[in-house]
JSON list of C-alpha atoms in Angstrom, two decimals:
[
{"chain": "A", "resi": 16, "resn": "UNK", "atom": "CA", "xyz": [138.42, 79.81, 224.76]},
{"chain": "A", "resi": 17, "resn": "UNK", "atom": "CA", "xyz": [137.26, 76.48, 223.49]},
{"chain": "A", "resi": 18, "resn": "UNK", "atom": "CA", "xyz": [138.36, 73.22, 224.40]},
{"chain": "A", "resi": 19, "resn": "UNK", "atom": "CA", "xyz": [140.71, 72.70, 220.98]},
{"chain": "A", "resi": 20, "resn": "UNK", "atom": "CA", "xyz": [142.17, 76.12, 222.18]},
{"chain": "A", "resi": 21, "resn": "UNK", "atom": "CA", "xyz": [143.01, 74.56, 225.55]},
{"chain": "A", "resi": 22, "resn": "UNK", "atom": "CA", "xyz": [144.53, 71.63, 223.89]},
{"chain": "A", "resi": 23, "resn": "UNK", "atom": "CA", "xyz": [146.35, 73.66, 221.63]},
{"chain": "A", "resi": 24, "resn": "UNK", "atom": "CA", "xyz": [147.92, 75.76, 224.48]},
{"chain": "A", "resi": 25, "resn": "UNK", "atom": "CA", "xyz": [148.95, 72.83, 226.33]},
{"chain": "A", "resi": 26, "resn": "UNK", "atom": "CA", "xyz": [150.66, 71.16, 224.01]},
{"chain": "A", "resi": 27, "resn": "UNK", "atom": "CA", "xyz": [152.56, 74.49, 223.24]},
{"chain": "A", "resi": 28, "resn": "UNK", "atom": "CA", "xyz": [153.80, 74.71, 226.67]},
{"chain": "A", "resi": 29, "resn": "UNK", "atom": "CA", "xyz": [154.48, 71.29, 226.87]},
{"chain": "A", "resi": 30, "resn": "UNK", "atom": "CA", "xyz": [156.86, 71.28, 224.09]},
{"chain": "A", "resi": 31, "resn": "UNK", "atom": "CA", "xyz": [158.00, 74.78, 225.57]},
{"chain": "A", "resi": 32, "resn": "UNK", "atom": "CA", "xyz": [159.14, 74.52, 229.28]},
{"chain": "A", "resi": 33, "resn": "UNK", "atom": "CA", "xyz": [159.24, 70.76, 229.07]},
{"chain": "A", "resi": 34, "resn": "UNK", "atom": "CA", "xyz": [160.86, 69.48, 225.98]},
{"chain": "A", "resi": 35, "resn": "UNK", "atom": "CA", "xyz": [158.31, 66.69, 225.86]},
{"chain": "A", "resi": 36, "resn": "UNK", "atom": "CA", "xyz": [154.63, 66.53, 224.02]},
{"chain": "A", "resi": 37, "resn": "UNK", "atom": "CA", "xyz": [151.89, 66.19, 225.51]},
{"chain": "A", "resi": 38, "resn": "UNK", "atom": "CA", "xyz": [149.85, 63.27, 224.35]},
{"chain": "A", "resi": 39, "resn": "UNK", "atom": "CA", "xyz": [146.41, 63.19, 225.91]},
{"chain": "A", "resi": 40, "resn": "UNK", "atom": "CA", "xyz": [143.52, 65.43, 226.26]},
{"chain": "A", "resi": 41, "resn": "UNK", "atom": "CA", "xyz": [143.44, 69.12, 227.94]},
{"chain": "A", "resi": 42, "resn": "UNK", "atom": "CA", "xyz": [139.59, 70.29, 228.42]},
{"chain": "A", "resi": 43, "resn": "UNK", "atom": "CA", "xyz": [137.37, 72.90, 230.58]},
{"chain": "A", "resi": 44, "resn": "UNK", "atom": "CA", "xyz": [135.08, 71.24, 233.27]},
{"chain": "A", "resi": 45, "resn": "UNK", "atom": "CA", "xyz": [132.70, 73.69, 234.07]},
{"chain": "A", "resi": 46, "resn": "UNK", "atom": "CA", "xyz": [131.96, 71.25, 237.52]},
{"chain": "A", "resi": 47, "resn": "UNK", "atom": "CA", "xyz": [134.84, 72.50, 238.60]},
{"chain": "A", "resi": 48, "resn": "UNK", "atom": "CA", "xyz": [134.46, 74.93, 241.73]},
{"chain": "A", "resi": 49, "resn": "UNK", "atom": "CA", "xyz": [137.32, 74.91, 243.83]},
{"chain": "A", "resi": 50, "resn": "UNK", "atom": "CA", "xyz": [140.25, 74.32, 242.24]},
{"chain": "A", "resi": 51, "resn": "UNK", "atom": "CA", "xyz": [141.86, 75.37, 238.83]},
{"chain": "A", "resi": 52, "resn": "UNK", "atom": "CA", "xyz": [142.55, 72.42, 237.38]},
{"chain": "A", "resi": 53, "resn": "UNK", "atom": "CA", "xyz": [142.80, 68.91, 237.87]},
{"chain": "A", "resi": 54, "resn": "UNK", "atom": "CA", "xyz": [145.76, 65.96, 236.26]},
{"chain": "A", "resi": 55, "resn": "UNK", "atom": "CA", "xyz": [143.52, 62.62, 236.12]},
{"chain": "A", "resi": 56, "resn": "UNK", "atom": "CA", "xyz": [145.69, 59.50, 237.25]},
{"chain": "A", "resi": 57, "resn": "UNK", "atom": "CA", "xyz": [143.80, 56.62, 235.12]},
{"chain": "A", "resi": 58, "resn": "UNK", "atom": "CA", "xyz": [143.41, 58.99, 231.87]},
{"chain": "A", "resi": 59, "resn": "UNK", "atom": "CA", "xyz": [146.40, 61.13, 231.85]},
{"chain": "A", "resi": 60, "resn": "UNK", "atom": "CA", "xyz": [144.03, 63.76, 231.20]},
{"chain": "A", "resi": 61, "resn": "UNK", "atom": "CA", "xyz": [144.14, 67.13, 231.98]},
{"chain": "A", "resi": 62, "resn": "UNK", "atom": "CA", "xyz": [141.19, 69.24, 232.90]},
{"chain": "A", "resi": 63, "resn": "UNK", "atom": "CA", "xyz": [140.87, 73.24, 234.07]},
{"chain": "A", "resi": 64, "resn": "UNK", "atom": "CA", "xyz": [137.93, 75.38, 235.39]},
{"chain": "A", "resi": 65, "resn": "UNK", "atom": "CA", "xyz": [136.65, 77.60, 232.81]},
{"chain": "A", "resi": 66, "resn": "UNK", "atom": "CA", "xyz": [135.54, 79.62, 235.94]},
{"chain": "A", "resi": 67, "resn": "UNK", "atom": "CA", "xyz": [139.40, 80.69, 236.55]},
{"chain": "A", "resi": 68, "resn": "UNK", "atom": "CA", "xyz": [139.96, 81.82, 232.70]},
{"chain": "A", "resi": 69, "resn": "UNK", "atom": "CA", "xyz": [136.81, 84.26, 232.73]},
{"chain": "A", "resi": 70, "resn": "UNK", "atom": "CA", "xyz": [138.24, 85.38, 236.31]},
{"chain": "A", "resi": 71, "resn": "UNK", "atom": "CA", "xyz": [141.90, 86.32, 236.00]},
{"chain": "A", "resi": 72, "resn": "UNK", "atom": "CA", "xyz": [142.86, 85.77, 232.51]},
{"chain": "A", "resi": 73, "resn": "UNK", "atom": "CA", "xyz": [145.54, 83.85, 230.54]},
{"chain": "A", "resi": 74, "resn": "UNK", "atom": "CA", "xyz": [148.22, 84.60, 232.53]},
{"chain": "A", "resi": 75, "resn": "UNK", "atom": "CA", "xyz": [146.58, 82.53, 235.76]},
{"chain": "A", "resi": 76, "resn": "UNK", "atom": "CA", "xyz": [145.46, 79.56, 233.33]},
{"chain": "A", "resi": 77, "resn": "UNK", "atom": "CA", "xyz": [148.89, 79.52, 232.12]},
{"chain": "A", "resi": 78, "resn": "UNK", "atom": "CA", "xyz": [150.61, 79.14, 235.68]},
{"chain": "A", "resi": 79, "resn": "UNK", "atom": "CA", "xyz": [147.60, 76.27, 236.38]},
{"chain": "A", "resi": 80, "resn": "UNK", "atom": "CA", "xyz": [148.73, 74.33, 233.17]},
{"chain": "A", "resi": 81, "resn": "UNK", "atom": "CA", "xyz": [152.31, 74.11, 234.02]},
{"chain": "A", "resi": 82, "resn": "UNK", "atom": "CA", "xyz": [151.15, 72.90, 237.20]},
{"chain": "A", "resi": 83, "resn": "UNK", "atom": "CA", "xyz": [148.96, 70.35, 236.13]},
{"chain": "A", "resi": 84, "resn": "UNK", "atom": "CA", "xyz": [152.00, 69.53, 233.51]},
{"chain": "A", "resi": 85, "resn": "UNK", "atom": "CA", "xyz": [153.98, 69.12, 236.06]},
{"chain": "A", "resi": 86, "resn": "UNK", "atom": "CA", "xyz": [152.15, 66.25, 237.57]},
{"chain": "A", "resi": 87, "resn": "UNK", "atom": "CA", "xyz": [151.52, 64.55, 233.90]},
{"chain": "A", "resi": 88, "resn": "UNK", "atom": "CA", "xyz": [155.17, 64.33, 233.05]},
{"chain": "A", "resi": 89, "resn": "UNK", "atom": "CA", "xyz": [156.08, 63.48, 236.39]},
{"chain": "A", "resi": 90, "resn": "UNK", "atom": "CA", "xyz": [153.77, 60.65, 236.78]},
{"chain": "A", "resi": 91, "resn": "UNK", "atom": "CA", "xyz": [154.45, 59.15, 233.17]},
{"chain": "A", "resi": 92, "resn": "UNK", "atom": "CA", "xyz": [157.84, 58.91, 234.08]},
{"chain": "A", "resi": 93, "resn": "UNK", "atom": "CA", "xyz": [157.43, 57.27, 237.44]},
{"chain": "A", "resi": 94, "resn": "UNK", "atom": "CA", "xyz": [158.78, 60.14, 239.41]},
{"chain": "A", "resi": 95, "resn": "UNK", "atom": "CA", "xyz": [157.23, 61.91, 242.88]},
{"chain": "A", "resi": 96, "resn": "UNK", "atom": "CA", "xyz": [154.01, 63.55, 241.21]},
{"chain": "A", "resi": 97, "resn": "UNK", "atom": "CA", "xyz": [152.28, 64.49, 244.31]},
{"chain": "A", "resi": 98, "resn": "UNK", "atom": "CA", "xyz": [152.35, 68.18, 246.10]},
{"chain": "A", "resi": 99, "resn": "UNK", "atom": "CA", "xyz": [155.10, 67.07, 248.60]},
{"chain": "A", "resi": 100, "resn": "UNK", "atom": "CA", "xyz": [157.40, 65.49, 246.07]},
{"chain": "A", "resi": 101, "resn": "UNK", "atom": "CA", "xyz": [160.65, 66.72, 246.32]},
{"chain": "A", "resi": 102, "resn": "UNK", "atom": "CA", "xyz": [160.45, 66.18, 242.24]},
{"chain": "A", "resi": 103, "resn": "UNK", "atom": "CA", "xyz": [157.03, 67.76, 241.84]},
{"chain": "A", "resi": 104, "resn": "UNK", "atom": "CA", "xyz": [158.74, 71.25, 244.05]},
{"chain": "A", "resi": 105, "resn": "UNK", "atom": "CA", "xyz": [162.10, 70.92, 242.36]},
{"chain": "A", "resi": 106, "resn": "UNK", "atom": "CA", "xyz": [160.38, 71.10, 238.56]},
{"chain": "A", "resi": 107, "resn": "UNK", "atom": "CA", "xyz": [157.26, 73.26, 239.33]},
{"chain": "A", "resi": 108, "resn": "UNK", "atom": "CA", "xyz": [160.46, 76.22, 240.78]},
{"chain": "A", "resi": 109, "resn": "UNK", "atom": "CA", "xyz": [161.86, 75.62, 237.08]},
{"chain": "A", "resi": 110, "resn": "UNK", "atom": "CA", "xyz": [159.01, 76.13, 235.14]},
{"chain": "A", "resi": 111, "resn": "UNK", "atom": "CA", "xyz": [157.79, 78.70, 236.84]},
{"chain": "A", "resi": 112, "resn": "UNK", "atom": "CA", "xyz": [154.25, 77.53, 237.59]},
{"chain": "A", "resi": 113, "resn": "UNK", "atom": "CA", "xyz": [151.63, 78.27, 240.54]},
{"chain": "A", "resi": 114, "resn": "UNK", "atom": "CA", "xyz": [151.65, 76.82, 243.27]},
{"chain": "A", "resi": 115, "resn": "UNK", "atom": "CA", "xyz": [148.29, 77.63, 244.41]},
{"chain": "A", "resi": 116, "resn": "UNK", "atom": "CA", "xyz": [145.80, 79.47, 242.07]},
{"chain": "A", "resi": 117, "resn": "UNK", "atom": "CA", "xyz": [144.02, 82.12, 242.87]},
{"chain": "A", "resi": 118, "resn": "UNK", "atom": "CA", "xyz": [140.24, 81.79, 244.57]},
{"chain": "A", "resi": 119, "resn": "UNK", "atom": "CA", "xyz": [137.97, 81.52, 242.00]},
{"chain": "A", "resi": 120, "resn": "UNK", "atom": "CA", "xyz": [135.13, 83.59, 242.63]},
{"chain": "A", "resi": 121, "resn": "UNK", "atom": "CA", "xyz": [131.37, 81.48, 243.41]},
{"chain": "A", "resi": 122, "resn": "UNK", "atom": "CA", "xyz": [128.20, 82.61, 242.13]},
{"chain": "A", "resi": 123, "resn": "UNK", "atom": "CA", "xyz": [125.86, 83.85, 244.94]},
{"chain": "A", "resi": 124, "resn": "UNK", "atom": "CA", "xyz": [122.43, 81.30, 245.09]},
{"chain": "A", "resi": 125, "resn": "UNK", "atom": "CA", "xyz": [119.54, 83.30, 245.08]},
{"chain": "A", "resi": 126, "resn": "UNK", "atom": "CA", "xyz": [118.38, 80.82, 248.04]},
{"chain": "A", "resi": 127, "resn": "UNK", "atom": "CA", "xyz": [118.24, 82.58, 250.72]},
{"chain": "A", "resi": 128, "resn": "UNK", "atom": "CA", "xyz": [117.57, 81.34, 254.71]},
{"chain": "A", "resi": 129, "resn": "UNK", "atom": "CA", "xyz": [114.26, 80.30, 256.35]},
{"chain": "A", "resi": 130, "resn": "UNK", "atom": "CA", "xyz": [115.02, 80.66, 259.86]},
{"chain": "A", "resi": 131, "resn": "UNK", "atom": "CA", "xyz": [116.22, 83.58, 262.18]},
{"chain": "A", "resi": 132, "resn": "UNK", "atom": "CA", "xyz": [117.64, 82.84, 265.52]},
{"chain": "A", "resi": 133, "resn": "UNK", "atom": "CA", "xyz": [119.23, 84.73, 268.16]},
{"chain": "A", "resi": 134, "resn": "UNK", "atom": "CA", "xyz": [120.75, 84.13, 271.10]},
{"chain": "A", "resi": 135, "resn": "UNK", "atom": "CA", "xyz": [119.31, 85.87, 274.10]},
{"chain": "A", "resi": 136, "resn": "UNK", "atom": "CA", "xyz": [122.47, 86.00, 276.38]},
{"chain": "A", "resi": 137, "resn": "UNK", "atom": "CA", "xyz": [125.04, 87.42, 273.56]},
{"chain": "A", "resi": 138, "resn": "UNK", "atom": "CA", "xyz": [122.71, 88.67, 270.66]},
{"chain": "A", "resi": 139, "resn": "UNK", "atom": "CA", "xyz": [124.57, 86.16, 268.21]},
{"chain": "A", "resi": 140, "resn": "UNK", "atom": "CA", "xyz": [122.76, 85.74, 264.99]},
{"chain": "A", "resi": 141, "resn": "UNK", "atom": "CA", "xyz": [122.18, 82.29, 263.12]},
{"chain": "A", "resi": 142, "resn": "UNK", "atom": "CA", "xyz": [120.51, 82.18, 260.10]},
{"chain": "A", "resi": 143, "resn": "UNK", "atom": "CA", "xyz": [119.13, 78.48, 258.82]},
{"chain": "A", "resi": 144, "resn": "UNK", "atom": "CA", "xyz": [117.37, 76.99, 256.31]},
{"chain": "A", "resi": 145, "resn": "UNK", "atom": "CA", "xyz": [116.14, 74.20, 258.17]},
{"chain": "A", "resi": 146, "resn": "UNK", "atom": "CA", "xyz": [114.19, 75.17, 261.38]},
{"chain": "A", "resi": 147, "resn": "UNK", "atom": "CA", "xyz": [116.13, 73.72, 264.68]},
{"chain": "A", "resi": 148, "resn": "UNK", "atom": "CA", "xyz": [114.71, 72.72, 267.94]},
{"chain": "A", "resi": 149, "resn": "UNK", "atom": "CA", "xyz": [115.46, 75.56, 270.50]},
{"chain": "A", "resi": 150, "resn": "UNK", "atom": "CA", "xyz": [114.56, 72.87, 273.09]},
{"chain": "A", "resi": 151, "resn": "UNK", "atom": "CA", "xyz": [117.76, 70.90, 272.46]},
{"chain": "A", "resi": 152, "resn": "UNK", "atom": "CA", "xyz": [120.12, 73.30, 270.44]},
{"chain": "A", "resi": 153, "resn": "UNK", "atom": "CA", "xyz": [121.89, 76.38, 271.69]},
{"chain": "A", "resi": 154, "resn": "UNK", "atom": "CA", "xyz": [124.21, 79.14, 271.14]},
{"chain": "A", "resi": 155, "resn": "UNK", "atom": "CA", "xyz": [128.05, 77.67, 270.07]},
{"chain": "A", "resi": 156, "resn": "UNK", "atom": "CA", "xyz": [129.33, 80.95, 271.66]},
{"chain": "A", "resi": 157, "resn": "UNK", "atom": "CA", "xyz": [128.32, 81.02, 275.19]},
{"chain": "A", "resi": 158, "resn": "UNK", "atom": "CA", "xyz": [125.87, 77.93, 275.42]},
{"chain": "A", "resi": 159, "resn": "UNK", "atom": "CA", "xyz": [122.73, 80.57, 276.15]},
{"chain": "A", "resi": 160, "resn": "UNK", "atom": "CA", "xyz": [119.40, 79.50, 274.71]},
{"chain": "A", "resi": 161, "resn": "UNK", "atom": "CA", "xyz": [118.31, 80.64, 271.17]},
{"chain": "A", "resi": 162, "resn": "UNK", "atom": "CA", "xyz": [115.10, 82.49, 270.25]},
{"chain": "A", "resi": 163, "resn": "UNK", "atom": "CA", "xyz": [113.45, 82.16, 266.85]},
{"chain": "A", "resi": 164, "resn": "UNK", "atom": "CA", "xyz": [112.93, 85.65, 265.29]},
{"chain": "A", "resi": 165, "resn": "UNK", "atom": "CA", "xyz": [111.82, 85.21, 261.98]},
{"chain": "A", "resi": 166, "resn": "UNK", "atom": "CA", "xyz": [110.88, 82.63, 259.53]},
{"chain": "A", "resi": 167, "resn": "UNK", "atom": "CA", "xyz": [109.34, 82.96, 255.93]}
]
């Protein structure tokens, strides 16, 4: 889905479980990691993850524009926009959009750790990518001292 797509869509809903256009820009931001999408105060703007939409589909982008509508139309009209608005509860129930999304799924780094400790009272394993000084560090789960095993 392109960005004109997105814009396209949200102005569709808009007009469709709103009654009232949408007048500002919808696009992906591919910075986007942890949440679906995200309603911009000083633009109006509106942007979603692209990472959701190759996830899970229309269907979850849908419920994440709604909710992201929710707040636009709310704040233009000087209403409660924010999560614990009674407003922004009341018309996210009508509409019918998520609450929370779904976790978007994070791509594995190929970085992988350094530095192999364990502890030598309860076996506990750390891995690090910085190396640690067992001198002054150890174990968060019974306080014993650590013991380096490995390091590349």
């Amino acid at each position: 889905m392109t960005d004109e797509e997105l814009q396209k869509l949200t102005e569709e809903i808009s007009i469709q479980f709103f009654n009232k256009k949408f007048r500002h820009k919808a696009r992906f931001n591919k910075r986007l990691r942890t949440t679906g999408g995200r309603y911009l105060l000083r633009t109006h703007d509106i942007e979603m993850n692209p990472h959701l939409f190759a996830a899970f589909g229309i269907e979850e982008l849908i419920g994440v524009i709604k909710h992201e509508l929710v707040h636009y139309h709310l704040h233009i009209e000087g209403k409660g926009y924010k999560h614990g608005d009674y407003d922004f509860k009341y018309l996210l129930n009508k509409v019918g959009g998520s609450r929370y999304c779904q976790s978007v799924p994070e791509k594995r780094r190929t970085e992988s750790y350094k530095y192999h400790y364990i502890c030598t009272d309860c076996t506990q394993s750390f891995k690090r990518k910085r190396k640690i000084d067992t001198k002054r560090y150890v174990c968060g789960k019974c306080r014993g001292k650590l013991k380096p095993i490995s390091s590349k």
